[in-house]
Coordinates of C-alpha atoms and ligand atoms in Angstrom, one line a residue:
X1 CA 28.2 6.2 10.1
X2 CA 30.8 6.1 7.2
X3 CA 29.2 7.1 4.0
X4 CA 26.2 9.8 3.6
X5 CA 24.9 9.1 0.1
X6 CA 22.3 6.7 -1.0
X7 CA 22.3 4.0 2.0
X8 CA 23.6 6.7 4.3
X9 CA 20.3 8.8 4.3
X10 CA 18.4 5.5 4.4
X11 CA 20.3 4.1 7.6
X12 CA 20.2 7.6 9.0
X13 CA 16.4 7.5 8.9
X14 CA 16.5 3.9 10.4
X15 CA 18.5 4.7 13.5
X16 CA 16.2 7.8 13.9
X17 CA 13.2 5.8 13.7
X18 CA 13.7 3.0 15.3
X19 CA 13.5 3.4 18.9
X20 CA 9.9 5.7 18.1
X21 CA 8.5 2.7 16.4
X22 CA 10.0 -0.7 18.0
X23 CA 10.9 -1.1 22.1
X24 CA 14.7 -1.1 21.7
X25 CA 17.2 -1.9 24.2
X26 CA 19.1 1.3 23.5
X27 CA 18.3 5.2 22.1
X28 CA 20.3 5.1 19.1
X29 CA 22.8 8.5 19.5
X30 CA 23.5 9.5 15.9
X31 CA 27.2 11.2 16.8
X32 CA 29.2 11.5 13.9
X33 CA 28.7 11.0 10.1
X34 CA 31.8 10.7 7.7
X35 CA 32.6 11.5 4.2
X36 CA 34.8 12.7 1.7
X37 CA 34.3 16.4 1.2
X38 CA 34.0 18.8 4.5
X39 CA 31.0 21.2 3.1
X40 CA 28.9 17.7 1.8
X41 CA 29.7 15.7 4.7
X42 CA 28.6 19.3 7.3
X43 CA 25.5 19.1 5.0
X44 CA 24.6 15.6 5.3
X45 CA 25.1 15.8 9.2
X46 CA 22.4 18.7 9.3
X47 CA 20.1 17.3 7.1
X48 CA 20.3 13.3 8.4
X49 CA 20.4 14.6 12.2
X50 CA 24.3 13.8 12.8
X51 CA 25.6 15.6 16.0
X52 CA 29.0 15.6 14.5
X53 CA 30.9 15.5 11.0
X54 CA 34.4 14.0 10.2
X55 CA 36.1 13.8 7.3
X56 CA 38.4 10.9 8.7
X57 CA 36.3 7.7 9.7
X58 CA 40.0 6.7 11.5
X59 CA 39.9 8.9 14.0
X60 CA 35.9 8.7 14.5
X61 CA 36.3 4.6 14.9
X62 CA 38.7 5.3 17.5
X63 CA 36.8 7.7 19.5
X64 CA 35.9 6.5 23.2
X65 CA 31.9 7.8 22.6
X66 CA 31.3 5.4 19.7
X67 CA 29.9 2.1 20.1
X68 CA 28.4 1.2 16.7
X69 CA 30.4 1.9 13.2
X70 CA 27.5 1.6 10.4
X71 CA 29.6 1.5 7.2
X72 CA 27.8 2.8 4.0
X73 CA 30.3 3.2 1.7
X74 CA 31.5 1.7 -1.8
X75 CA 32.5 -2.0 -1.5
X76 CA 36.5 -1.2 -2.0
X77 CA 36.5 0.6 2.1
X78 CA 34.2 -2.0 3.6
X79 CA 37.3 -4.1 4.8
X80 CA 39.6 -1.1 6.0
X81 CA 36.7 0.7 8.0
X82 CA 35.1 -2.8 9.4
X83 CA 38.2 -4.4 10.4
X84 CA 39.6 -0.6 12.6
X85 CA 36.2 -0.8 13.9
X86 CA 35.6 -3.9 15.4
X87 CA 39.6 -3.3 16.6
X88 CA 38.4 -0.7 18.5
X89 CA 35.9 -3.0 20.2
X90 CA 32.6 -1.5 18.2
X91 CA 29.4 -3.4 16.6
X92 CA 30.0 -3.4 13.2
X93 CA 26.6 -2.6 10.8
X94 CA 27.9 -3.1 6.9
X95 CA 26.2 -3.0 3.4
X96 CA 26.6 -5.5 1.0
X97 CA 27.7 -7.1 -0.2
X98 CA 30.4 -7.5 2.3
X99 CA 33.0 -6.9 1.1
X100 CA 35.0 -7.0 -2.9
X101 CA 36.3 -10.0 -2.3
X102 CA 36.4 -13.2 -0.3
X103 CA 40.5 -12.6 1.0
X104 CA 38.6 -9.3 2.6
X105 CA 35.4 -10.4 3.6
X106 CA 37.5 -13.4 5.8
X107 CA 39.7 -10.4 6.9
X108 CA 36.8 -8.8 8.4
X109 CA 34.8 -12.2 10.0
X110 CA 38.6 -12.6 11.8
X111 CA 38.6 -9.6 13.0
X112 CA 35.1 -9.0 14.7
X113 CA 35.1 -12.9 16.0
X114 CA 38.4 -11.6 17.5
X115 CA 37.2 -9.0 19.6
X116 CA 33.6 -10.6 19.7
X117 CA 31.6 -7.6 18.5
X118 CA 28.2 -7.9 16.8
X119 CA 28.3 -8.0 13.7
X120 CA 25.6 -7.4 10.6
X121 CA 25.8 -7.3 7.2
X122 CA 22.9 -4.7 5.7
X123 CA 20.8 -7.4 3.3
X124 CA 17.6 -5.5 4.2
X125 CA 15.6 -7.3 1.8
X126 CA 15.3 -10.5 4.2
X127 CA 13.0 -7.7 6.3
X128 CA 10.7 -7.0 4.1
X129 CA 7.4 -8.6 6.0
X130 CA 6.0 -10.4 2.9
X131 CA 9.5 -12.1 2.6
X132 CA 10.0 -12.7 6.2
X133 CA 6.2 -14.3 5.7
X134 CA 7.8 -16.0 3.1
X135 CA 10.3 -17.7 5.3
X136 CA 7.5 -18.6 8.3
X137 CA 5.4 -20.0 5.8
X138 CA 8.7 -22.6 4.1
X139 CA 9.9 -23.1 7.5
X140 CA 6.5 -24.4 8.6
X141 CA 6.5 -26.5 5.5
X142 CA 3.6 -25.3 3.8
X143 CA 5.5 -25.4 0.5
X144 CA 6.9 -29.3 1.3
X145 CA 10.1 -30.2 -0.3
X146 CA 11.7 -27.5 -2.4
X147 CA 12.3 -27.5 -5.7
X148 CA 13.0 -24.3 -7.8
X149 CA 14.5 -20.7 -6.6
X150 CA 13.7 -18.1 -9.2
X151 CA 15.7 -14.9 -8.9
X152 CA 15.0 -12.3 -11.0
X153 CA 16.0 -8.4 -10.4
X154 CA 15.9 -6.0 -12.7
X155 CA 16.7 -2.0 -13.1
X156 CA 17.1 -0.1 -15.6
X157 CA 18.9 3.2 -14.9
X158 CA 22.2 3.0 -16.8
X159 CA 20.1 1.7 -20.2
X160 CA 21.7 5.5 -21.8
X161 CA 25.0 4.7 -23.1
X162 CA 25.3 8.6 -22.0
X163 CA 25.0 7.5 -18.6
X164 CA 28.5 8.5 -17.1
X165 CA 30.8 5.9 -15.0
X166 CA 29.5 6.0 -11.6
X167 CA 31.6 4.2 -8.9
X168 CA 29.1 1.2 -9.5
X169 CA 30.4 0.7 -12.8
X170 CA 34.4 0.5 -11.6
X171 CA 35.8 -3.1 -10.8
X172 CA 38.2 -1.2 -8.0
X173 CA 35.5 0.2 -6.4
X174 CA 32.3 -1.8 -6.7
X175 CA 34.1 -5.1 -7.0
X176 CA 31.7 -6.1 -9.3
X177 CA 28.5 -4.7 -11.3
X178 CA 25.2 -6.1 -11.1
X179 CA 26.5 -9.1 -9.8
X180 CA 27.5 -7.5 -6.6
X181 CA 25.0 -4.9 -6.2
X182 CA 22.0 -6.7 -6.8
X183 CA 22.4 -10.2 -7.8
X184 CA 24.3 -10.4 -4.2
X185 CA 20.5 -9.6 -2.7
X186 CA 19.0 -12.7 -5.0
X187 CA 22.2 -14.9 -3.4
X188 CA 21.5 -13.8 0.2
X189 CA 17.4 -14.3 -0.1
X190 CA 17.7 -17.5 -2.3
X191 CA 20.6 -18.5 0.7
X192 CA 18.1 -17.7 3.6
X193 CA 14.6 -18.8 2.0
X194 CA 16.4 -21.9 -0.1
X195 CA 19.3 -23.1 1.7
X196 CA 23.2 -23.2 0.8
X197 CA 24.5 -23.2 -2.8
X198 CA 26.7 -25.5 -3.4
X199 CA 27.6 -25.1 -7.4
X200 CA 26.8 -22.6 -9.9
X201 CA 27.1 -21.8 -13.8
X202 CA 27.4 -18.2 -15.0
X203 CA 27.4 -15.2 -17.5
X204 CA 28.2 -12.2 -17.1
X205 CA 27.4 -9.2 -19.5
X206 CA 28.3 -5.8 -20.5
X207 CA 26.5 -4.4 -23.0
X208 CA 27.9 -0.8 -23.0
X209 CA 31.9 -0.9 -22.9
X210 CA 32.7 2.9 -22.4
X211 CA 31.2 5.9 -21.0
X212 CA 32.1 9.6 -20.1
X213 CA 33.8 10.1 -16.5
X214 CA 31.4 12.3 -14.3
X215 CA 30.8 16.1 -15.9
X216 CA 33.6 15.0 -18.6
X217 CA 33.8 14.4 -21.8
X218 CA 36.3 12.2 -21.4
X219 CA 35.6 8.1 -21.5
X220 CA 36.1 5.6 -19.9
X221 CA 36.4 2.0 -19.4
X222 CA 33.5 -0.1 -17.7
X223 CA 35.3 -3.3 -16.3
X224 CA 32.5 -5.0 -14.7
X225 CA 29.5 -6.4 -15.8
X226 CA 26.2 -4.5 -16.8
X227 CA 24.0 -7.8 -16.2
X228 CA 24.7 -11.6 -14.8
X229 CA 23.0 -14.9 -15.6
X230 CA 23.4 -17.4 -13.3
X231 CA 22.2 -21.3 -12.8
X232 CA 22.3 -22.8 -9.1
X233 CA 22.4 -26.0 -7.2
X234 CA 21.5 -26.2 -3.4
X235 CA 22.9 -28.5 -0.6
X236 CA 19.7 -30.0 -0.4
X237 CA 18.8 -30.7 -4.2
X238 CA 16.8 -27.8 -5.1
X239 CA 17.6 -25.9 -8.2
X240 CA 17.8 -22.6 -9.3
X241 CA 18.1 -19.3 -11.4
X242 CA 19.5 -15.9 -10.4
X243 CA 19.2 -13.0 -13.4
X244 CA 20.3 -9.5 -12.6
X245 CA 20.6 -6.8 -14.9
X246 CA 20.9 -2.7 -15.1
X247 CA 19.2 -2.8 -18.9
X248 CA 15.9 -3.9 -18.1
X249 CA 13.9 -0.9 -19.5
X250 CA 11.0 -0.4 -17.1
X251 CA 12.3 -2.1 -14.1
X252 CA 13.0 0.5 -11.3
X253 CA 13.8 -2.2 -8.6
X254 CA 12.2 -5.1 -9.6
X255 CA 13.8 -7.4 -6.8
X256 CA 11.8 -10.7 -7.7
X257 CA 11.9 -14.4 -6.4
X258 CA 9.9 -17.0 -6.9
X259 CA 9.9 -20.4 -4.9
X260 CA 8.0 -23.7 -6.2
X261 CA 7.8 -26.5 -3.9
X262 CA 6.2 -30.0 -3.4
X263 CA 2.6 -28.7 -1.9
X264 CA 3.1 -24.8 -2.6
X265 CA 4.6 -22.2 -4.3
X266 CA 5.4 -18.5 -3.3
X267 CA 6.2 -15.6 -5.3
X268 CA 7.1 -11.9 -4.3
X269 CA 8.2 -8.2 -6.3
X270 CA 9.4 -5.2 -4.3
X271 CA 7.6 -3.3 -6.6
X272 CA 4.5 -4.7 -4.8
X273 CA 6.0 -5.2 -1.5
X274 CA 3.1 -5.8 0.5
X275 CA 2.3 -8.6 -1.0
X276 CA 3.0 -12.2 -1.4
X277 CA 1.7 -14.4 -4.5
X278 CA 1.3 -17.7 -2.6
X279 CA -0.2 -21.4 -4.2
X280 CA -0.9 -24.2 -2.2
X281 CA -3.2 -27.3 -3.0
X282 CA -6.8 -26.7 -1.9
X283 CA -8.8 -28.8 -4.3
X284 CA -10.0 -27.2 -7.6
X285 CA -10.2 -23.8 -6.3
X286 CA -7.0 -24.0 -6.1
X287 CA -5.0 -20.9 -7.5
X288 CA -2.6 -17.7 -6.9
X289 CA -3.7 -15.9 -4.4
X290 CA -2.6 -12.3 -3.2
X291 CA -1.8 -12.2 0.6
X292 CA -1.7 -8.2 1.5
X293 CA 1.5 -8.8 4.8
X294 CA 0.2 -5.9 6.8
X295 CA -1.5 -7.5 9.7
X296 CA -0.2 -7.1 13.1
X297 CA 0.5 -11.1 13.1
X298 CA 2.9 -10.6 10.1
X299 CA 6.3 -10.0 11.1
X300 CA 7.3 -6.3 11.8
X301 CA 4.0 -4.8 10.9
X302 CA 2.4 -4.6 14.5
X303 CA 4.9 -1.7 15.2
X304 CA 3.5 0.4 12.1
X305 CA -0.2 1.1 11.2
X306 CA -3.8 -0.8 10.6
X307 CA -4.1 -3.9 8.2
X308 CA -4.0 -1.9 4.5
X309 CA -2.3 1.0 5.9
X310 CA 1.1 -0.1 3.7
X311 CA 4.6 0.4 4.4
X312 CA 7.9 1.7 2.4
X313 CA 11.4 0.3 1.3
X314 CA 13.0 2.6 4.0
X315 CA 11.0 0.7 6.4
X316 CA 12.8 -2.2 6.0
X317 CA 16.3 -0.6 7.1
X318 CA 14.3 0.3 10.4
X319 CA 13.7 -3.5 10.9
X320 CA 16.8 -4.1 10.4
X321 CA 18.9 -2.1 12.9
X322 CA 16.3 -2.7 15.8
X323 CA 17.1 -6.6 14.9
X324 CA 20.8 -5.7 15.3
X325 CA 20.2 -3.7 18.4
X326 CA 18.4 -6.4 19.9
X327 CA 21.4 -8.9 19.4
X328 CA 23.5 -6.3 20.7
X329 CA 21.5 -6.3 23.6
X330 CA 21.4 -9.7 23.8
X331 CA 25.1 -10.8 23.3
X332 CA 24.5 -12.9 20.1
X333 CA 25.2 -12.7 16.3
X334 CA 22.2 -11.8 14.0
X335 CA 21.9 -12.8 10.7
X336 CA 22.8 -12.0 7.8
X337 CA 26.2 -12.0 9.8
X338 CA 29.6 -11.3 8.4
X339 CA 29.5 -15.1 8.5
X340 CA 26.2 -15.0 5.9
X341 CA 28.9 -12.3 4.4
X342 CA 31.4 -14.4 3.4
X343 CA 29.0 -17.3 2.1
X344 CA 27.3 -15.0 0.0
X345 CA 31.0 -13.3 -1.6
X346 CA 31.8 -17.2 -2.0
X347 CA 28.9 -17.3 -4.5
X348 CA 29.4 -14.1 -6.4
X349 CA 33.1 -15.6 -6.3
X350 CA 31.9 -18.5 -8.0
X351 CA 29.9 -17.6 -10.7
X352 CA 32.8 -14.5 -11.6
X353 CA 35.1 -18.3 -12.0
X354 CA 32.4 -20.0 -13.7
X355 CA 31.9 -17.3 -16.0
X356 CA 35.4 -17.2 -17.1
X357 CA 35.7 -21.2 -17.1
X358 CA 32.1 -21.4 -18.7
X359 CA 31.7 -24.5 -16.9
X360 CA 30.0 -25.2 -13.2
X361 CA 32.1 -24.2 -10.8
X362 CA 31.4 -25.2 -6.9
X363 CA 31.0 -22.3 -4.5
Ligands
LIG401 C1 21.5 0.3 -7.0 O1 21.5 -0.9 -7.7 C2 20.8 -0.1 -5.6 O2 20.8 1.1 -4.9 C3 21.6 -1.1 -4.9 O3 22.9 -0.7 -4.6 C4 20.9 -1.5 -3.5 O4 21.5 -2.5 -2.8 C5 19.4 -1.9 -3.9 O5 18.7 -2.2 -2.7 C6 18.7 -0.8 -4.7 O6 19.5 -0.5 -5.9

């Protein structure tokens, strides 16, 4: 595993977890952890269960013992690491979005359909049960034709203009800011619930313009945006919405969607992620009603606990490595794929043109 930070302690608790909650194919080994700084990287290997720490992921992606490179670092090193790994013949796990742009993301698809490893990109959202519910129940047509995809996420953690320039908040690094970092989850759920997008109109915001380095006093520049506003059209006629923003005073993670179709409608909040809002015709009792997605016939929940007994946000990294162990196992692609990669950097793409163009622009 590249990175040990945020993501890296959540897919460090995923690979130890998986294989005590789901029949896997293989025992994850967690070898080697890399980062930056030898004392935090020896830290996060004792406290996330790493056998090993590196400070060069080069040499680690080349070692004989490695099979799987999960890469949880800042969006500017996705393409480097991804592309030496799947060189070196291993499955390729990587957060999103993808890549920082669409020249790298199509770097990386060439190089793991080259040496035809299994590749993933880390949209762990689409694993959340009530959404994977949310994609049974469209796919079995209980919503009919589709009309609307409302995407609306919302945080609020860099609302204090004191708040200092974090990596997310630098163009080179992030690539983008709430566009990419959470807007790219609206794209990639609207994409898999929805269908593909096929134009889009944009804004994109930044409310604060400057703020101090890390323990400085010094300021500096924020180049990317602090929220993004975004219309859509899909292949198949549907329209929709995508909002994202960092000043939502309130919102901790409020990853919302709402889906309206011609016999149903469906609506879901991380905040409340064990349930789904779902609407469809049943005469004039008809109404919103709360599903609670913990049964053992809702997907991923029969290897947890009891109907009620709920489950957590880190839960859904777990889903998601034992569905990329299983395609491992199985020789195929899962998805979100670095394919679903490069579609969803095509739409952040697009509405970055159409909000300097201030017109539609087509994905
Ligand atoms: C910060 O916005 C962040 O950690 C994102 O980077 C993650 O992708 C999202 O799942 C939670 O919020």
């Amino acid at each position: 595993m590249i990175g040990h930070r945020f993501m890296g302690r959540a897919h460090s608790n995923a690979w130890r977890q998986v294989a005590r909650f789901f029949e896997t194919p293989f025992e994850p080994v967690l070898k080697v952890v890399c980062g930056r700084d030898p004392q935090e990287v020896e830290r996060a290997a004792n406290e996330l269960g790493w056998e090993e720490a590196s400070v060069s992921w080069r040499e680690t992606v080349a070692r004989p013992d490695i099979d799987v490179v999960d890469v949880c670092t800042p969006g500017d090193t996705h393409a480097d690491i991804a592309v030496a790994a799947a060189l070196s013949g291993k499955h390729v796990l990587c957060e999103k979005p993808l890549a920082n742009t669409v020249a790298e993301a199509q770097r990386m698809l060439a190089a793991v359909t080259a040496t035809g490893v299994t590749h993933m990109v880390c949209h762990n959202y689409r694993r959340v049960p009530a959404v994977a519910l949310a994609k049974r129940l469209i796919e079995e047509g209980r919503l009919g034709r589709l009309y609307h995809f409302r995407g609306v996420y919302l945080q609020d953690w860099i609302v204090d203009p004191e708040f200092p320039r974090v990596w997310r908040l630098e163009k080179s690094k992030a690539g983008s800011g709430a566009l990419g970092d959470i807007a790219s989850h609206s794209i990639d759920l609207a994409r898999y619930l929805v269908g593909e997008i096929e134009e889009v109109a944009g804004h994109l915001e930044t409310f604060i313009k400057e703020r101090p380095l890390p323990g400085s006093e010094e300021m500096a520049p924020v180049d990317v945006d602090d929220a993004v506003l975004s219309l859509l059209k899909f292949e198949g006629g549907a329209v929709g919405t995508i909002e994202a923003t960092r000043f939502a005073l309130g919102r901790k993670n409020y990853n919302s969607f709402e889906v309206n179709g011609s016999r149903g409608s469906l609506a879901f909040n991380l905040e409340r992620m064990n349930e789904l809002e779902l609407y469809v015709e049943e005469g004039p009792e008809s109404g919103f009603r709360t599903v609670q997605v913990t049964d053992a016939s809702h997907p991923y929940m029969k290897a947890w606990w009891p109907p009620g007994h709920i489950i957590g946000y880190e839960h859904t990294f777990t889903h998601t490595v034992h569905d990329f162990l299983l395609a491992i196992d199985e020789g195929r692609i899962p998805s979100p794929s670095f394919e679903d990669g490069i579609r969803n950097q095509k739409v952040l793409d697009a509405v970055e043109r159409a909000a300097q163009s201030r017109s539609w622009e087509k994905v």
